Short mmCIF file of C-alpha atoms and ligand atoms in Angstrom, two decimals:
data_model
loop_
_atom_site.label_atom_id
_atom_site.label_comp_id
_atom_site.label_asym_id
_atom_site.label_seq_id
_atom_site.Cartn_x
_atom_site.Cartn_y
_atom_site.Cartn_z
CA UNK A 1 -41.83 17.07 6.17
CA UNK A 2 -43.19 14.41 4.39
CA UNK A 3 -42.91 10.75 6.19
CA UNK A 4 -41.60 12.12 9.27
CA UNK A 5 -43.26 11.49 12.87
CA UNK A 6 -45.10 14.08 14.28
CA UNK A 7 -46.59 14.32 18.24
CA UNK A 8 -49.86 15.13 18.63
CA UNK A 9 -52.11 15.98 21.60
CA UNK A 10 -52.06 13.44 24.48
CA UNK A 11 -48.75 11.87 23.04
CA UNK A 12 -50.19 10.47 19.92
CA UNK A 13 -47.64 9.97 17.57
CA UNK A 14 -48.34 10.98 13.30
CA UNK A 15 -46.11 8.62 11.55
CA UNK A 16 -46.18 6.37 8.67
CA UNK A 17 -46.32 3.43 11.12
CA UNK A 18 -49.84 4.40 12.33
CA UNK A 19 -51.23 6.06 9.05
CA UNK A 20 -53.46 3.14 8.80
CA UNK A 21 -55.28 4.18 12.37
CA UNK A 22 -58.90 5.17 11.72
CA UNK A 23 -59.41 8.98 12.51
CA UNK A 24 -62.41 8.47 14.94
CA UNK A 25 -60.32 5.98 17.20
CA UNK A 26 -57.30 8.40 17.07
CA UNK A 27 -59.97 11.09 18.47
CA UNK A 28 -61.29 8.97 21.18
CA UNK A 29 -57.99 8.21 22.70
CA UNK A 30 -57.03 12.21 22.16
CA UNK A 31 -60.30 13.19 23.82
CA UNK A 32 -59.54 10.75 26.56
CA UNK A 33 -56.10 12.19 27.24
CA UNK A 34 -57.48 15.83 27.23
CA UNK A 35 -60.12 14.53 30.03
CA UNK A 36 -57.28 12.91 32.16
CA UNK A 37 -55.03 16.06 31.63
CA UNK A 38 -57.72 17.82 34.02
CA UNK A 39 -57.45 14.95 36.50
CA UNK A 40 -57.40 15.89 40.55
CA UNK A 41 -58.54 12.24 41.88
CA UNK A 42 -55.18 12.18 44.07
CA UNK A 43 -52.72 14.35 45.95
CA UNK A 44 -50.36 14.03 42.57
CA UNK A 45 -52.30 16.78 40.53
CA UNK A 46 -50.90 19.30 42.94
CA UNK A 47 -47.29 18.80 42.84
CA UNK A 48 -47.20 17.64 38.86
CA UNK A 49 -46.12 19.80 35.75
CA UNK A 50 -48.60 17.76 33.72
CA UNK A 51 -49.98 14.53 33.22
CA UNK A 52 -48.18 12.10 31.17
CA UNK A 53 -50.82 10.34 29.75
CA UNK A 54 -49.10 7.96 27.40
CA UNK A 55 -47.12 8.04 23.97
CA UNK A 56 -46.74 6.16 20.58
CA UNK A 57 -49.39 4.10 18.12
CA UNK A 58 -53.04 4.30 19.07
CA UNK A 59 -53.62 0.80 17.63
CA UNK A 60 -50.15 -0.97 18.95
CA UNK A 61 -50.44 -4.55 19.47
CA UNK A 62 -47.68 -4.41 22.22
CA UNK A 63 -48.40 -1.94 25.45
CA UNK A 64 -45.90 -1.28 28.11
CA UNK A 65 -47.00 -0.37 31.46
CA UNK A 66 -44.02 1.23 33.40
CA UNK A 67 -44.13 2.94 37.30
CA UNK A 68 -44.85 6.56 37.28
CA UNK A 69 -43.50 9.48 35.53
CA UNK A 70 -40.07 11.20 36.76
CA UNK A 71 -38.65 14.70 36.56
CA UNK A 72 -38.11 14.86 32.81
CA UNK A 73 -41.34 13.00 32.08
CA UNK A 74 -43.12 15.18 34.31
CA UNK A 75 -41.38 18.08 32.51
CA UNK A 76 -41.95 17.00 29.11
CA UNK A 77 -44.97 15.31 29.37
CA UNK A 78 -44.17 11.91 27.68
CA UNK A 79 -43.25 8.71 29.35
CA UNK A 80 -39.98 7.08 29.76
CA UNK A 81 -37.53 9.93 27.92
CA UNK A 82 -35.30 9.76 30.49
CA UNK A 83 -32.10 7.29 31.08
CA UNK A 84 -34.56 4.53 31.80
CA UNK A 85 -36.34 5.31 28.34
CA UNK A 86 -33.42 5.08 26.18
CA UNK A 87 -32.16 1.71 27.54
CA UNK A 88 -36.20 0.82 26.62
CA UNK A 89 -34.97 1.97 23.28
CA UNK A 90 -32.40 0.05 22.85
CA UNK A 91 -34.36 -3.05 24.36
CA UNK A 92 -36.84 -2.30 21.49
CA UNK A 93 -34.76 -1.70 18.40
CA UNK A 94 -32.77 -4.99 19.81
CA UNK A 95 -36.19 -6.56 18.51
CA UNK A 96 -37.02 -4.65 15.39
CA UNK A 97 -39.38 -2.01 16.92
CA UNK A 98 -39.43 1.70 17.81
CA UNK A 99 -41.17 3.62 20.13
CA UNK A 100 -43.76 4.70 17.27
CA UNK A 101 -44.71 0.84 16.91
CA UNK A 102 -45.96 0.54 20.61
CA UNK A 103 -47.86 2.11 23.20
CA UNK A 104 -46.00 3.44 26.48
CA UNK A 105 -48.05 4.84 29.93
CA UNK A 106 -47.21 4.40 33.29
CA UNK A 107 -49.62 3.20 36.35
CA UNK A 108 -49.64 6.60 37.68
CA UNK A 109 -49.91 9.47 35.27
CA UNK A 110 -48.54 12.20 37.82
CA UNK A 111 -45.06 12.34 39.24
CA UNK A 112 -44.67 11.46 42.84
CA UNK A 113 -42.83 13.79 44.79
CA UNK A 114 -38.99 13.04 44.72
CA UNK A 115 -39.81 9.86 42.83
CA UNK A 116 -40.94 8.34 45.87
CA UNK A 117 -43.07 4.70 45.19
CA UNK A 118 -46.27 5.20 44.22
CA UNK A 119 -49.16 4.96 47.09
CA UNK A 120 -51.92 2.27 47.65
CA UNK A 121 -54.42 5.00 47.29
CA UNK A 122 -52.76 6.95 44.20
CA UNK A 123 -52.66 3.28 42.20
CA UNK A 124 -56.45 3.14 43.16
CA UNK A 125 -57.08 6.35 42.25
CA UNK A 126 -55.49 6.24 38.76
CA UNK A 127 -56.27 2.70 37.58
CA UNK A 128 -59.09 3.67 35.94
CA UNK A 129 -57.25 5.55 33.29
CA UNK A 130 -54.85 2.80 32.92
CA UNK A 131 -57.96 -0.04 32.47
CA UNK A 132 -59.62 2.72 29.79
CA UNK A 133 -56.09 3.14 27.73
CA UNK A 134 -56.08 -0.65 27.47
CA UNK A 135 -59.51 -0.86 26.37
CA UNK A 136 -59.31 2.30 23.68
CA UNK A 137 -55.59 1.02 22.41
CA UNK A 138 -56.84 -2.71 22.15
CA UNK A 139 -53.29 -4.01 22.62
CA UNK A 140 -52.96 -7.92 22.27
CA UNK A 141 -49.58 -8.22 24.55
CA UNK A 142 -49.40 -5.85 27.58
CA UNK A 143 -45.95 -5.63 29.12
CA UNK A 144 -45.44 -4.67 32.46
CA UNK A 145 -42.26 -3.22 33.64
CA UNK A 146 -41.20 -3.82 37.38
CA UNK A 147 -43.67 -4.68 40.42
CA UNK A 148 -46.13 -2.00 40.67
CA UNK A 149 -47.69 -2.43 37.03
CA UNK A 150 -47.18 -6.27 37.46
CA UNK A 151 -48.81 -6.20 40.65
CA UNK A 152 -51.73 -3.99 39.78
CA UNK A 153 -52.17 -6.05 36.44
CA UNK A 154 -51.96 -9.82 37.36
CA UNK A 155 -54.28 -8.87 40.63
CA UNK A 156 -51.80 -10.99 42.50
CA UNK A 157 -48.97 -10.05 45.09
CA UNK A 158 -45.93 -12.07 43.42
CA UNK A 159 -43.16 -9.73 42.96
CA UNK A 160 -41.33 -9.17 39.64
CA UNK A 161 -38.49 -11.55 40.31
CA UNK A 162 -40.41 -14.63 40.91
CA UNK A 163 -42.77 -13.91 37.71
CA UNK A 164 -40.63 -11.91 34.94
CA UNK A 165 -40.57 -13.92 31.66
CA UNK A 166 -43.92 -15.54 32.51
CA UNK A 167 -46.68 -15.15 30.29
CA UNK A 168 -50.29 -15.19 31.20
CA UNK A 169 -53.61 -14.68 29.41
CA UNK A 170 -55.84 -12.59 31.57
CA UNK A 171 -58.83 -10.07 31.11
CA UNK A 172 -57.95 -6.26 31.32
CA UNK A 173 -61.10 -4.49 31.47
CA UNK A 174 -63.37 -6.02 28.95
CA UNK A 175 -60.10 -7.51 26.71
CA UNK A 176 -58.42 -10.60 26.98
CA UNK A 177 -54.69 -10.03 26.50
CA UNK A 178 -51.13 -11.80 27.19
CA UNK A 179 -49.88 -9.78 30.10
CA UNK A 180 -45.99 -10.28 30.42
CA UNK A 181 -43.99 -9.03 33.44
CA UNK A 182 -40.76 -7.77 32.74
CA UNK A 183 -37.94 -6.08 35.07
CA UNK A 184 -38.19 -2.46 35.14
CA UNK A 185 -34.93 -0.88 32.72
CA UNK A 186 -34.34 1.51 35.54
CA UNK A 187 -33.61 -1.32 37.86
CA UNK A 188 -31.32 -2.86 35.24
CA UNK A 189 -29.50 -0.14 33.96
CA UNK A 190 -27.04 -0.80 36.72
CA UNK A 191 -26.96 -4.12 37.28
CA UNK A 192 -25.70 -5.98 34.40
CA UNK A 193 -27.16 -9.71 35.69
CA UNK A 194 -30.87 -8.26 35.65
CA UNK A 195 -29.99 -6.41 32.14
CA UNK A 196 -29.02 -9.60 30.71
CA UNK A 197 -32.32 -11.05 32.41
CA UNK A 198 -34.26 -8.32 30.40
CA UNK A 199 -32.65 -8.61 27.33
CA UNK A 200 -33.58 -12.43 27.09
CA UNK A 201 -37.12 -11.81 28.62
CA UNK A 202 -37.64 -9.19 25.80
CA UNK A 203 -36.36 -11.64 23.10
CA UNK A 204 -39.20 -13.72 23.88
CA UNK A 205 -41.84 -10.62 22.79
CA UNK A 206 -41.95 -11.27 19.27
CA UNK A 207 -42.69 -15.17 19.86
CA UNK A 208 -45.79 -13.99 22.11
CA UNK A 209 -47.22 -11.04 19.68
CA UNK A 210 -46.85 -13.73 16.83
CA UNK A 211 -48.80 -16.30 19.14
CA UNK A 212 -51.30 -13.48 20.10
CA UNK A 213 -51.98 -13.10 16.06
CA UNK A 214 -52.23 -16.38 14.38
CA UNK A 215 -55.84 -16.46 13.17
CA UNK A 216 -57.88 -18.98 14.53
CA UNK A 217 -59.44 -20.53 11.23
CA UNK A 218 -55.73 -21.51 10.97
CA UNK A 219 -55.33 -22.71 14.28
CA UNK A 220 -58.29 -24.87 14.07
CA UNK A 221 -57.02 -26.33 10.67
CA UNK A 222 -53.86 -27.62 12.08
CA UNK A 223 -55.43 -28.74 15.42
CA UNK A 224 -58.00 -31.14 14.09
CA UNK A 225 -56.59 -33.19 11.06
CA UNK A 226 -59.48 -35.41 9.52
CA UNK A 227 -59.20 -38.96 10.27
CA UNK A 228 -58.19 -41.21 7.72
CA UNK A 229 -61.25 -42.44 5.70
CA UNK A 230 -60.70 -46.32 7.01
CA UNK A 231 -60.94 -45.11 10.61
CA UNK A 232 -64.45 -43.63 10.68
CA UNK A 233 -66.88 -45.45 12.51
CA UNK A 234 -64.42 -46.87 14.69
CA UNK A 235 -65.27 -44.46 17.65
N1 URA B 301 -40.00 6.80 33.69
C1 URA B 301 -41.00 6.61 33.40
O1 URA B 301 -42.30 6.99 32.23
N2 URA B 301 -41.91 5.62 33.89
C2 URA B 301 -40.96 4.80 34.91
O2 URA B 301 -42.02 3.90 35.66
C3 URA B 301 -39.64 5.35 35.04
C4 URA B 301 -39.34 6.24 34.14
#
């Protein structure tokens, strides 16, 4: 069907929005997804239905990092397909974006039994997959959803209640990105006050994308106006 989105292996979405992505780039991400699909680095490999690699635009400027697949994600092989995912889609729509515009991954690629919290050794075993994904996708803004992704990518123990909505520039893998911590949508589902905060933090994403995207030469022009001719030689 012309113009329709199509899911490809590795959660790569083929759609008009990504048609300009070079084929080699998509191939590289798909090849990595195929490699990760066979991962046995930690105990979660035994209980999973499948690895949930990630999904979306392989050249997204905005990447979301959640916690771990739940029941539905494990069955379908895609991140954020349950209630939290529906809320994430609503929040994206509120800023004029859809799942096809962004790339969504989790800190852990496999479902912890009974949806328990990720364990430190599982996060350590899985983290290089996340860093490689960031290198391949090359986002400018990485939004972390909840405590686990935020603590891992900020490298600091500060909880999400303290740091949500505060962006910082940091180097992830070999890339400089704007890291933007947000409440996890699952936590906001049943707490209206948290949802309000999440919505207002979300509303700043377009500004962060714009800031990250301002071409350098223009910045230089604005930042350094030439001094008036009569002032030359005064310094
Ligand atoms: N679904 C996901 O894929 N990740 C989460 O962190 C929560 C729900």
